[in-house]
mmCIF file of C-alpha atoms in Angstrom:
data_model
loop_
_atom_site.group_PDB
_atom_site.id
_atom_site.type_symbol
_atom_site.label_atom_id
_atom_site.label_comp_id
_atom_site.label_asym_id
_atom_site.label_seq_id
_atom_site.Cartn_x
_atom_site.Cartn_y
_atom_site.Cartn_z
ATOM 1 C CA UNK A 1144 140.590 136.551 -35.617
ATOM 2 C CA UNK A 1145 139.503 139.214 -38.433
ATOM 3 C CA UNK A 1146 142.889 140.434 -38.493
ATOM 4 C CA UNK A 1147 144.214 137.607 -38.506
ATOM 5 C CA UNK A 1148 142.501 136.342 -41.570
ATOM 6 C CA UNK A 1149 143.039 139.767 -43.366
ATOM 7 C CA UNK A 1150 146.825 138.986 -43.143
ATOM 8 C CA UNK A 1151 146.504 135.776 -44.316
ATOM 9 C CA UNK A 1152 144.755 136.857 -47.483
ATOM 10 C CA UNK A 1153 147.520 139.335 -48.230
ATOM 11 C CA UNK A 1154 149.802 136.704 -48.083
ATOM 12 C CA UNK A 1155 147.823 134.604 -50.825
ATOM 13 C CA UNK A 1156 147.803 137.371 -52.685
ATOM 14 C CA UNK A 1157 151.713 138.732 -52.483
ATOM 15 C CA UNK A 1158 152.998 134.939 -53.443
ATOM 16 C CA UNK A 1159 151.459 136.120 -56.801
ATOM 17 C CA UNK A 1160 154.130 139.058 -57.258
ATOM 18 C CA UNK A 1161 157.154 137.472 -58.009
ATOM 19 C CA UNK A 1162 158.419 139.901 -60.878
ATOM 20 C CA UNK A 1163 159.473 143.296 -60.367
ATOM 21 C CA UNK A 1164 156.927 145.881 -62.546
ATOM 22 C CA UNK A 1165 160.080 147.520 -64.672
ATOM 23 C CA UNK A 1166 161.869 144.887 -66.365
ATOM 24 C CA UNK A 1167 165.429 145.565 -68.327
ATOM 25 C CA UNK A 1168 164.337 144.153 -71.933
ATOM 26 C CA UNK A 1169 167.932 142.288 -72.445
ATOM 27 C CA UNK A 1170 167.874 140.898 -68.676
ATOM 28 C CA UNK A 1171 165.571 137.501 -67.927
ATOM 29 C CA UNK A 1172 164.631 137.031 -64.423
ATOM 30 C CA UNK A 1173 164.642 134.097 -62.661
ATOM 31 C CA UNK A 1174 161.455 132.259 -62.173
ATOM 32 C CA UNK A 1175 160.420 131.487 -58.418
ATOM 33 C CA UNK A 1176 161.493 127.865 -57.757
ATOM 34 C CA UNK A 1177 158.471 127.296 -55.000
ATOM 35 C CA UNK A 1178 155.381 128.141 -54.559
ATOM 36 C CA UNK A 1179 153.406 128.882 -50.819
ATOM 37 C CA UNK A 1180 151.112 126.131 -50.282
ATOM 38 C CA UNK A 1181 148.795 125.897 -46.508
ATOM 39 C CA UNK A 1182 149.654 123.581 -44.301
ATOM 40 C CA UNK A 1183 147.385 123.303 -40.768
ATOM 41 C CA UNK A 1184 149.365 124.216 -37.877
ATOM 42 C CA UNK A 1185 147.743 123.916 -34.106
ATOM 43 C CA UNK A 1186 147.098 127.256 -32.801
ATOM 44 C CA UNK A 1187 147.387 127.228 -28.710
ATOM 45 C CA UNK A 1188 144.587 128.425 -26.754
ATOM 46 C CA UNK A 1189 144.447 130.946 -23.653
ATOM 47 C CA UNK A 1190 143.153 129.235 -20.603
ATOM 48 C CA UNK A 1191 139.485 130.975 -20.140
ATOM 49 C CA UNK A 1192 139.391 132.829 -16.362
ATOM 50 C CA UNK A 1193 138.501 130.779 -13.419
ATOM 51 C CA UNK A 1194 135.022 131.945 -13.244
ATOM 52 C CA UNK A 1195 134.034 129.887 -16.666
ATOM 53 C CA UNK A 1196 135.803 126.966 -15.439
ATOM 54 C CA UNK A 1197 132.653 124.385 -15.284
ATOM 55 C CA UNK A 1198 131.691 126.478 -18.584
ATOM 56 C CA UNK A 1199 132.752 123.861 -22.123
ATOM 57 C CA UNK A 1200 135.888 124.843 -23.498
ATOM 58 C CA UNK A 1201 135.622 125.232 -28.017
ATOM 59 C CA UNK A 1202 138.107 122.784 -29.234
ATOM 60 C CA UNK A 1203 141.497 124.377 -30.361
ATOM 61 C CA UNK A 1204 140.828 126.285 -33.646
ATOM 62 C CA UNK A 1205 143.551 126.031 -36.384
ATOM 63 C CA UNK A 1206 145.135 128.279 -38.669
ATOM 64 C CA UNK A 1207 145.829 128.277 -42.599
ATOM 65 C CA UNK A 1208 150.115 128.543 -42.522
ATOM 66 C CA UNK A 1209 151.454 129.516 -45.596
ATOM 67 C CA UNK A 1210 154.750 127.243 -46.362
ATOM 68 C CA UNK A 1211 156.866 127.349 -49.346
ATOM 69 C CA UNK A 1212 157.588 124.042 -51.323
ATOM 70 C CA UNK A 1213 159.794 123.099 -54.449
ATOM 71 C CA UNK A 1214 157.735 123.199 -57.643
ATOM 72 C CA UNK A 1215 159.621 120.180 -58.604
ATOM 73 C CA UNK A 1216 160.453 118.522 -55.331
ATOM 74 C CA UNK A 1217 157.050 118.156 -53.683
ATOM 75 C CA UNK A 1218 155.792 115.414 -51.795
ATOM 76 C CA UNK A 1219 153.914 114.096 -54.387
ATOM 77 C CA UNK A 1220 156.139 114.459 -56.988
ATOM 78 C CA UNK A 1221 157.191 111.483 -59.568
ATOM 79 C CA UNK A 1222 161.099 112.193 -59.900
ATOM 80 C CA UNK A 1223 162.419 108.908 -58.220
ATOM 81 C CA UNK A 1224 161.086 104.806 -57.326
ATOM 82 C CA UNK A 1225 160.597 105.575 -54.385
ATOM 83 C CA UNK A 1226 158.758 108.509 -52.382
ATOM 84 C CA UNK A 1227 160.933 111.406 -50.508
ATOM 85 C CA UNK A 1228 162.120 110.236 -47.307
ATOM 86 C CA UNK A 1229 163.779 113.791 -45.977
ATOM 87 C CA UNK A 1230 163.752 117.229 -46.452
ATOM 88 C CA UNK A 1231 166.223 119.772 -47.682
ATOM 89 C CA UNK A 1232 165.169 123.360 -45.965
ATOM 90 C CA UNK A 1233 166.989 126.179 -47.984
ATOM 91 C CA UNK A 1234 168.311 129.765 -46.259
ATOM 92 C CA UNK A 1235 164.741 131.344 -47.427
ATOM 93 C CA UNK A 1236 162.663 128.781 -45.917
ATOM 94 C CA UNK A 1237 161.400 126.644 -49.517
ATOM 95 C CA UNK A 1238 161.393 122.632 -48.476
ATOM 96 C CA UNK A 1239 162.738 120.511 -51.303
ATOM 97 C CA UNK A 1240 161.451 117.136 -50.350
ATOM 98 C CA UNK A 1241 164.028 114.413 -51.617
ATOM 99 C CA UNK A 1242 165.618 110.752 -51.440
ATOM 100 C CA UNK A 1243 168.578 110.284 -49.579
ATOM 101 C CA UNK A 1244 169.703 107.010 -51.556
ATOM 102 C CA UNK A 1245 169.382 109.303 -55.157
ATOM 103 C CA UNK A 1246 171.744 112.054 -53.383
ATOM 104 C CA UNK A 1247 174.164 108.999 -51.549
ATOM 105 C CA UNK A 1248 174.578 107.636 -55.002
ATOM 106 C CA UNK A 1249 175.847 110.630 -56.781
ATOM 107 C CA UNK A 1250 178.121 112.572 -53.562
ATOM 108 C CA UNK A 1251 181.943 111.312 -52.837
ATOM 109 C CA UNK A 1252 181.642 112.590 -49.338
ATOM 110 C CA UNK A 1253 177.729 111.911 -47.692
ATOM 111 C CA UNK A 1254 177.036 114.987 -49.342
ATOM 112 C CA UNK A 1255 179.241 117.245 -47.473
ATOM 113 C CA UNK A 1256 178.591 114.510 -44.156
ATOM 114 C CA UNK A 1257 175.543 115.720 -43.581
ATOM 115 C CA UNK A 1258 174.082 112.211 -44.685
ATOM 116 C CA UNK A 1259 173.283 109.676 -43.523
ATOM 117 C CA UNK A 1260 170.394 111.910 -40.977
ATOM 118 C CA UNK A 1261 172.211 111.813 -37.706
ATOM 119 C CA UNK A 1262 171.342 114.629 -35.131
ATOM 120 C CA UNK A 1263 171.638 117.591 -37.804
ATOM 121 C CA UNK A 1264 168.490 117.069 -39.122
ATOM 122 C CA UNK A 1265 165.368 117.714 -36.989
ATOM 123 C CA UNK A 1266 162.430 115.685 -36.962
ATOM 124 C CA UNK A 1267 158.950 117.662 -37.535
ATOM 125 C CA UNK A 1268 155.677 117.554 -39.047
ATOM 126 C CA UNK A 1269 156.777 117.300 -42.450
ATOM 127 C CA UNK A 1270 159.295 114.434 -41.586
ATOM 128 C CA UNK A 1271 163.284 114.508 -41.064
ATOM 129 C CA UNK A 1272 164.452 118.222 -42.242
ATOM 130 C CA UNK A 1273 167.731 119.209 -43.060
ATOM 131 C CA UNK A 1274 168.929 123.035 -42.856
ATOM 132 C CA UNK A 1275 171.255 124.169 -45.404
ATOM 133 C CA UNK A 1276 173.141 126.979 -46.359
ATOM 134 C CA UNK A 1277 172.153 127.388 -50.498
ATOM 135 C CA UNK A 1278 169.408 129.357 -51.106
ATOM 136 C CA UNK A 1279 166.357 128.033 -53.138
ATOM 137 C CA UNK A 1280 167.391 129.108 -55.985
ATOM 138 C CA UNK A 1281 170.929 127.660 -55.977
ATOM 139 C CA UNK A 1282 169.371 124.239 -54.014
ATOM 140 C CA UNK A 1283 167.619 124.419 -57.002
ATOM 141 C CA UNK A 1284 169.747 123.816 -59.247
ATOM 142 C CA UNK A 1285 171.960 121.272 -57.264
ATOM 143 C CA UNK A 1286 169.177 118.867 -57.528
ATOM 144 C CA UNK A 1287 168.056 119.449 -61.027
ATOM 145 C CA UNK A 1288 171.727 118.253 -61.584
ATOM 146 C CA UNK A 1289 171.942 115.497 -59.249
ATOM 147 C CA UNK A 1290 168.255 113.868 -60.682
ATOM 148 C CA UNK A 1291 169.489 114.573 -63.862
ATOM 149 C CA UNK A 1292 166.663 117.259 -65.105
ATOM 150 C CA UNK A 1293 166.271 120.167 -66.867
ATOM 151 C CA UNK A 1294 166.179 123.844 -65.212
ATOM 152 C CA UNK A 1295 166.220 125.464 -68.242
ATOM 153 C CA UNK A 1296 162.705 126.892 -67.739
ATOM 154 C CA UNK A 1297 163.552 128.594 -64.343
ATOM 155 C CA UNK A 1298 165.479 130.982 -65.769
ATOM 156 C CA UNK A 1299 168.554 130.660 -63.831
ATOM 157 C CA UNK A 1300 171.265 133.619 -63.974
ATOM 158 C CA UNK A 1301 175.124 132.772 -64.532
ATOM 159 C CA UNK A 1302 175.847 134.273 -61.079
ATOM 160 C CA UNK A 1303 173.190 131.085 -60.144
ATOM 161 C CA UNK A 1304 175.342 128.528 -62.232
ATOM 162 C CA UNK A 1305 178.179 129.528 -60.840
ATOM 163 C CA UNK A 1306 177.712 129.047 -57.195
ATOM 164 C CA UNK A 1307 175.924 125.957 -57.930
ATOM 165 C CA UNK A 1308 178.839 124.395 -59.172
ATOM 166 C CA UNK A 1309 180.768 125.907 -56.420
ATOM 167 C CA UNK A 1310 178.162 124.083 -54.198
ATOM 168 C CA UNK A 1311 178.166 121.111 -56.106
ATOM 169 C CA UNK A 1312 181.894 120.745 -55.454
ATOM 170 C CA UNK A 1313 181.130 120.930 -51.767
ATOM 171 C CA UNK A 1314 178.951 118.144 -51.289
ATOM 172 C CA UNK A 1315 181.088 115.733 -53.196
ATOM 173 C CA UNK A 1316 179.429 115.776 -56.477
ATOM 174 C CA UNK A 1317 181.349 115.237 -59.382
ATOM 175 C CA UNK A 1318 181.477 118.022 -61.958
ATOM 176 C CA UNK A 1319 183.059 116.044 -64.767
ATOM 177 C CA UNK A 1320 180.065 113.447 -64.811
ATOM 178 C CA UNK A 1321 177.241 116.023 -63.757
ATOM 179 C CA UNK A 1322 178.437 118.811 -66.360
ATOM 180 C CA UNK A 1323 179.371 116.223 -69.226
ATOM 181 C CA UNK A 1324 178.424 117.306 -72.611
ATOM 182 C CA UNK A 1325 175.596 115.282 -72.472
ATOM 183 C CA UNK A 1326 174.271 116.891 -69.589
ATOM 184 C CA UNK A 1327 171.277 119.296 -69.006
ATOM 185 C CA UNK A 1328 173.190 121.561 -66.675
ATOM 186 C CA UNK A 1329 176.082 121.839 -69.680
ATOM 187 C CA UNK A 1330 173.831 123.038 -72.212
ATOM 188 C CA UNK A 1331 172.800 125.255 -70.174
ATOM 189 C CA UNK A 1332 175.753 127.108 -69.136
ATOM 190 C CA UNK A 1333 176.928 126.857 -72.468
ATOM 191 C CA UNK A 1334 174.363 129.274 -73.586
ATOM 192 C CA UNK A 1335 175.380 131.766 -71.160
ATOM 193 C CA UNK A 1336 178.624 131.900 -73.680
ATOM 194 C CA UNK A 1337 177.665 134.416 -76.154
ATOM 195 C CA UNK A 1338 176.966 137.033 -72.766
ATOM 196 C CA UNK A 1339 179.684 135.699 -70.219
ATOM 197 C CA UNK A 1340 182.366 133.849 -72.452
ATOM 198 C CA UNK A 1341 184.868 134.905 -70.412
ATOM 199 C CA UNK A 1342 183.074 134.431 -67.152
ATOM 200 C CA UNK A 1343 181.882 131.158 -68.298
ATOM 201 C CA UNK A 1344 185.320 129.726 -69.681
ATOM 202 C CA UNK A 1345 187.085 131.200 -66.274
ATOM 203 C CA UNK A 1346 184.328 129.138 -64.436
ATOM 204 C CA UNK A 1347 185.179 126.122 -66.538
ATOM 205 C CA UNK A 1348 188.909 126.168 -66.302
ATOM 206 C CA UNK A 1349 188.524 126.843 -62.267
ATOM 207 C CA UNK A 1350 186.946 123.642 -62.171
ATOM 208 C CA UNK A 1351 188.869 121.612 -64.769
ATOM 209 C CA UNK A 1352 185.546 121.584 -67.071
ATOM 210 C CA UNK A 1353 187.372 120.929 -70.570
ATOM 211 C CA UNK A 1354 184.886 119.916 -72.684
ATOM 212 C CA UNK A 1355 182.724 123.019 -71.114
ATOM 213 C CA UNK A 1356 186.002 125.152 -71.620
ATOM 214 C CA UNK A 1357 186.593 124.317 -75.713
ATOM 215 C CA UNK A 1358 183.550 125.504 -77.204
ATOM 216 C CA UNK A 1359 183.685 128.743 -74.759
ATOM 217 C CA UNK A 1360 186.728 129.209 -76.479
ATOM 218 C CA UNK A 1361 185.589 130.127 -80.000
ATOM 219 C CA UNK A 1362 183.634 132.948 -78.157
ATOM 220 C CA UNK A 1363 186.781 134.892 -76.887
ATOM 221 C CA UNK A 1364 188.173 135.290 -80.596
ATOM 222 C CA UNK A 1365 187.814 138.776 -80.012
ATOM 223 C CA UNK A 1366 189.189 139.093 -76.914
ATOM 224 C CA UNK A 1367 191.931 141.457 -76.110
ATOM 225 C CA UNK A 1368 193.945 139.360 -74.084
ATOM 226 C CA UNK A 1369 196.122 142.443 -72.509
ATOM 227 C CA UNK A 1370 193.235 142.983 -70.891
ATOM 228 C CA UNK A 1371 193.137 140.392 -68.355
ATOM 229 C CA UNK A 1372 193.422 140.676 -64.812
ATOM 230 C CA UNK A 1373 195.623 139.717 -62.368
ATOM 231 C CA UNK A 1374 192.428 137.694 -60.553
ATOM 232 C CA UNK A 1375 191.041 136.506 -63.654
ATOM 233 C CA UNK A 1376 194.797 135.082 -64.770
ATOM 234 C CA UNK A 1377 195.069 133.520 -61.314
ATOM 235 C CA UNK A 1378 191.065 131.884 -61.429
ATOM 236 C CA UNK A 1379 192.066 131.009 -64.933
ATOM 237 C CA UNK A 1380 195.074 128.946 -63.967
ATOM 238 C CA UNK A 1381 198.250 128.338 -66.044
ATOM 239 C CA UNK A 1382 197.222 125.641 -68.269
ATOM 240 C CA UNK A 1383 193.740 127.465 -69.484
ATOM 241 C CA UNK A 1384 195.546 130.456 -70.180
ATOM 242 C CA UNK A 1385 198.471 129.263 -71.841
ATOM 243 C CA UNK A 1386 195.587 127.016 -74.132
ATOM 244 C CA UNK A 1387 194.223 130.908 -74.250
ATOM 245 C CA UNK A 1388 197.168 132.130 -75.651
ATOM 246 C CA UNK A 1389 197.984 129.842 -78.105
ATOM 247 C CA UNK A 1390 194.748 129.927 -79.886
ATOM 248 C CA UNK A 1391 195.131 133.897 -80.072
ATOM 249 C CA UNK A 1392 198.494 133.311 -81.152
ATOM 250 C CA UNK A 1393 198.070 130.510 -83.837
ATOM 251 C CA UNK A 1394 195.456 131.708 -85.478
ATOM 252 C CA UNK A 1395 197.232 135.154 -86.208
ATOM 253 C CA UNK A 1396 200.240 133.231 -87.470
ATOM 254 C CA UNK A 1397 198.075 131.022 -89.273
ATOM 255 C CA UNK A 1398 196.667 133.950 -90.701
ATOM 256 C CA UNK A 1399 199.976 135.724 -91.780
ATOM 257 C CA UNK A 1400 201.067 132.447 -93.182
ATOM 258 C CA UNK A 1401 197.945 131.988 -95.467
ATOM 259 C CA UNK A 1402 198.233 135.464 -96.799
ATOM 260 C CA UNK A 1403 201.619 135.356 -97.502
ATOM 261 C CA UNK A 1404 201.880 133.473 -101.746
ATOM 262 C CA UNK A 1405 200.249 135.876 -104.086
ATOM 263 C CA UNK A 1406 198.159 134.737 -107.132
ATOM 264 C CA UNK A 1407 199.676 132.290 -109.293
ATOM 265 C CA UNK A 1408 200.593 133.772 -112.679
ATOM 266 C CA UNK A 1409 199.194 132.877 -115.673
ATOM 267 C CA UNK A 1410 201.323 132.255 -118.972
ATOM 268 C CA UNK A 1411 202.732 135.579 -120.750
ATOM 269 C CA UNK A 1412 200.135 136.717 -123.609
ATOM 270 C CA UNK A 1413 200.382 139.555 -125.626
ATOM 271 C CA UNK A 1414 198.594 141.750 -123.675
ATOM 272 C CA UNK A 1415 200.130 140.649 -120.052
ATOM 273 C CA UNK A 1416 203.620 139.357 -119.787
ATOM 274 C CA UNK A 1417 205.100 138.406 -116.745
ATOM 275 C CA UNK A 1418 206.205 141.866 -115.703
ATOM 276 C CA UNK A 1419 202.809 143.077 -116.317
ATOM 277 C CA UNK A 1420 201.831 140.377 -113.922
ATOM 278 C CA UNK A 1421 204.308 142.065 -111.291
ATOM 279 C CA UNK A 1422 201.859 144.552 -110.476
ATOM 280 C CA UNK A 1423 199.163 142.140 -109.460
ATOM 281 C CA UNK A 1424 201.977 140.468 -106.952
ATOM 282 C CA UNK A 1425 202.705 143.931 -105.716
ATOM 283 C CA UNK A 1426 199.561 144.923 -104.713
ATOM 284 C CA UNK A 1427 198.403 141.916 -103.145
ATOM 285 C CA UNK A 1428 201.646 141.911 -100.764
ATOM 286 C CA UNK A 1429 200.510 145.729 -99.915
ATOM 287 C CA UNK A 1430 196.776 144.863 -98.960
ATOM 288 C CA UNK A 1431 197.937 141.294 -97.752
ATOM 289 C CA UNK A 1432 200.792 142.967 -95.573
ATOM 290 C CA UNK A 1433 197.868 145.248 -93.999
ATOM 291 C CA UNK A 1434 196.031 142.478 -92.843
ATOM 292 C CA UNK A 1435 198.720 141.107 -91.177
ATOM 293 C CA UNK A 1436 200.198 143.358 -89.943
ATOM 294 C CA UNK A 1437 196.822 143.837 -87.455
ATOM 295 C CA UNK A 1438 195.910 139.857 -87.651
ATOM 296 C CA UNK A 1439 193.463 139.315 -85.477
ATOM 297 C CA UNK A 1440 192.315 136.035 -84.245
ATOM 298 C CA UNK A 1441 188.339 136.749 -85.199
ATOM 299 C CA UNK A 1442 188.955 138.605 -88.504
ATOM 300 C CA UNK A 1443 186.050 136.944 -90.587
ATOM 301 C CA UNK A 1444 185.773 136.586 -94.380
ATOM 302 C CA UNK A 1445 183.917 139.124 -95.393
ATOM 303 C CA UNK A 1446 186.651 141.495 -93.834
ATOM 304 C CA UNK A 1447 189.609 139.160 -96.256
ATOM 305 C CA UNK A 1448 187.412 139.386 -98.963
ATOM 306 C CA UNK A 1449 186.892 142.812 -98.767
ATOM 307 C CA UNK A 1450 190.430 143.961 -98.614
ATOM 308 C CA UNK A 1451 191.538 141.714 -101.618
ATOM 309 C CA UNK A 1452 188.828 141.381 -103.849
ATOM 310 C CA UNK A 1453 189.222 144.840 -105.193
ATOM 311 C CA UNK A 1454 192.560 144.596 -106.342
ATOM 312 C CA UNK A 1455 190.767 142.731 -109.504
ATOM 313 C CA UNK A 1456 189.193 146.849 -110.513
ATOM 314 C CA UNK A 1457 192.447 148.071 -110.948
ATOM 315 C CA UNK A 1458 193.630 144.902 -113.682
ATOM 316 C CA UNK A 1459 192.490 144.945 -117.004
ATOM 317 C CA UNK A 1460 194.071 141.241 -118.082
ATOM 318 C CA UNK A 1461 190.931 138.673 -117.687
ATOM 319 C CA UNK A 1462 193.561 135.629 -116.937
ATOM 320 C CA UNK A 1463 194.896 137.503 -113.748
ATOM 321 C CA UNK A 1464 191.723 138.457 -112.461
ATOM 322 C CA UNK A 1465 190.629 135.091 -112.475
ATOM 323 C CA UNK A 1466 193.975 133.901 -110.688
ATOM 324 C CA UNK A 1467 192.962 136.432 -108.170
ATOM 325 C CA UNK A 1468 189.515 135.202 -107.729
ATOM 326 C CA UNK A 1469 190.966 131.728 -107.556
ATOM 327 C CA UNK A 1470 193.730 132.630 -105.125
ATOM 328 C CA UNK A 1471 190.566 134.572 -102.831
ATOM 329 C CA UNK A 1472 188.508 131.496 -102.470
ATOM 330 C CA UNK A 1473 191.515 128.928 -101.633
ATOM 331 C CA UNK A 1474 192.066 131.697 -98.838
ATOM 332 C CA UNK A 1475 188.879 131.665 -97.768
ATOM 333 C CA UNK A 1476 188.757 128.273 -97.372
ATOM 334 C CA UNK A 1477 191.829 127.963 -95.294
ATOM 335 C CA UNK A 1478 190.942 130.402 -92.937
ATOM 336 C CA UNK A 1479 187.780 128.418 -92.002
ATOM 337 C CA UNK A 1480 189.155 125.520 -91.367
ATOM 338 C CA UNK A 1481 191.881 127.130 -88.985
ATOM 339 C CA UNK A 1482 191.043 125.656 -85.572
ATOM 340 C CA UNK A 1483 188.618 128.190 -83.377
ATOM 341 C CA UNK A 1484 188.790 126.894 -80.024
ATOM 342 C CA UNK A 1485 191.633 125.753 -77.534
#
């Protein structure tokens, strides 16, 4: 019995270690989704030997069980009108107690026909449980989106995300109303976009996720588009990728386009006539010709403004360095409002 109660208090104390000792700085990990909570299970017995049999027989002793439970799905938890009435057992053993009309109301197919409870799900002390395949960090998830709540503070990873939606698919859940813009489960993929934007806008497009899809976009600017795979082109689909393509495309001929009328010239003077003015118009088609001739769909501003403004240090007429500041700034401005995303 000693040893038995020795193991059991290891046990409380291991649930406590749920991060790794060396962390990577830029990587988050994912926080545990349950916790181990005891739950009193009826320990048989040995029959004592015949020669104690008028002897009184101690009462069956029970033992402290340690079982994992949702943090958020618990029997006592105040997620729904009406208490749990089954419960979801994930492929490392964490019960997620839920409601089968709130999963019914959102699935297209009895949530992959495993509802309503027929003979799949067995009947024990914790009421009707259902096995399924997900693990607890991916059930996770699934129900977060299906009730509608935020998972933001468990940390999920995009690898996470991504089967969940996978999963999502699979038990007739709809992925245009559950990952809406308005959604918790779309802002948070969405800010897995600066890390995985072509992960994330692959995952997206896979799944016909436009509105997920568009703001991805603007994140693959600086893609190099001859470096896509035959896999990711065929996950992609045509109609992503052409949308791909023509933002890469439009923007660089958008660019060579807006670079293309030098600064307007000013009236002759004295001091600068119009074939003085010449050499202002030359040298912005040589620096504006450079920039296009490597336009690139992300080139910012600052890297314009620094390849035109100087051609002002080499003028000495005040009129057509102000038609060059002028002609920088109504640049500037068209470039920023060039459309970023698909």
């Amino acid at each position: 019995m000693s040893t038995c109660m020795e193991n059991t208090d290891w046990d409380f104390v291991l649930q406590f270690v749920s991060e790794p000792l060396e962390m990577e700085l830029s990587h988050v990990p994912e926080r545990p989704v349950a916790e181990r909570t005891h739950s009193a299970v009826p320990v048989q017995v040995p029959t004592p030997p015949d020669s104690f049999t008028s002897s009184p027989v101690d009462p069956p002793a029970e033992e402290d069980t340690l079982v994992s439970v949702s943090t958020t799905f618990f029997p006592g938890a105040n997620i729904y009108s009406h208490p749990p009435d089954f419960v979801l057992l994930s492929s490392d053993s964490v019960f997620f107690y839920v409601h089968t009309r709130a999963l019914l109301g959102v699935s297209e197919n009895n949530f992959g026909g495993l509802l309503p409870l027929s003979s799949k799900a067995t009947t024990g002390q914790l009421g009707p449980v259902l096995v399924v395949p997900e693990s607890s960090t991916i059930l996770n998830i699934i129900l977060h989106a299906v009730y509608n709540m935020q998972c933001s503070h468990y940390s999920p990873s995009f690898e996470s995300l991504a089967a969940a939606l996978s999963a999502l698919t699979d038990y007739g859940v709809s992925l245009k109303r559950h990952v809406g813009p308005s959604t918790a489960l779309y802002s948070l993929l969405l800010s897995h976009a600066p890390l995985y934007p072509l992960e994330l806008y692959t995952l997206a497009a896979s799944h016909d996720l436009y509105d997920l899809a568009v703001p991805t976009s603007s994140h693959l600017l600086s893609f190099s588009l001859a470096s896509l795979t035959d896999e990711m082109v065929d996950r992609i689909g045509a109609i992503y990728l052409k949308r791909l393509f023509f933002l890469h495309f439009g923007r660089a001929d958008a660019l060579k386009r807006l670079l293309l009328p030098p600064p307007h010239p000013h009236a002759p003077t004295n001091a600068c006539d119009f074939t003085e003015q010449k050499r202002l118009t030359r040298a912005w088609a040589l620096a504006s010709a450079y920039l296009a001739w490597d336009a690139r769909p992300d080139l910012s501003t600052n890297a314009i403004e620094s390849a035109l403004a100087p051609l002002g240090d080499q003028i000495s007429c005040e009129l057509c360095r102000k038609a060059l500041r002028d002609r920088l700034k109504t640049l500037i401005i068209q470039w920023s409002a060039v459309k970023r995303t698909i």
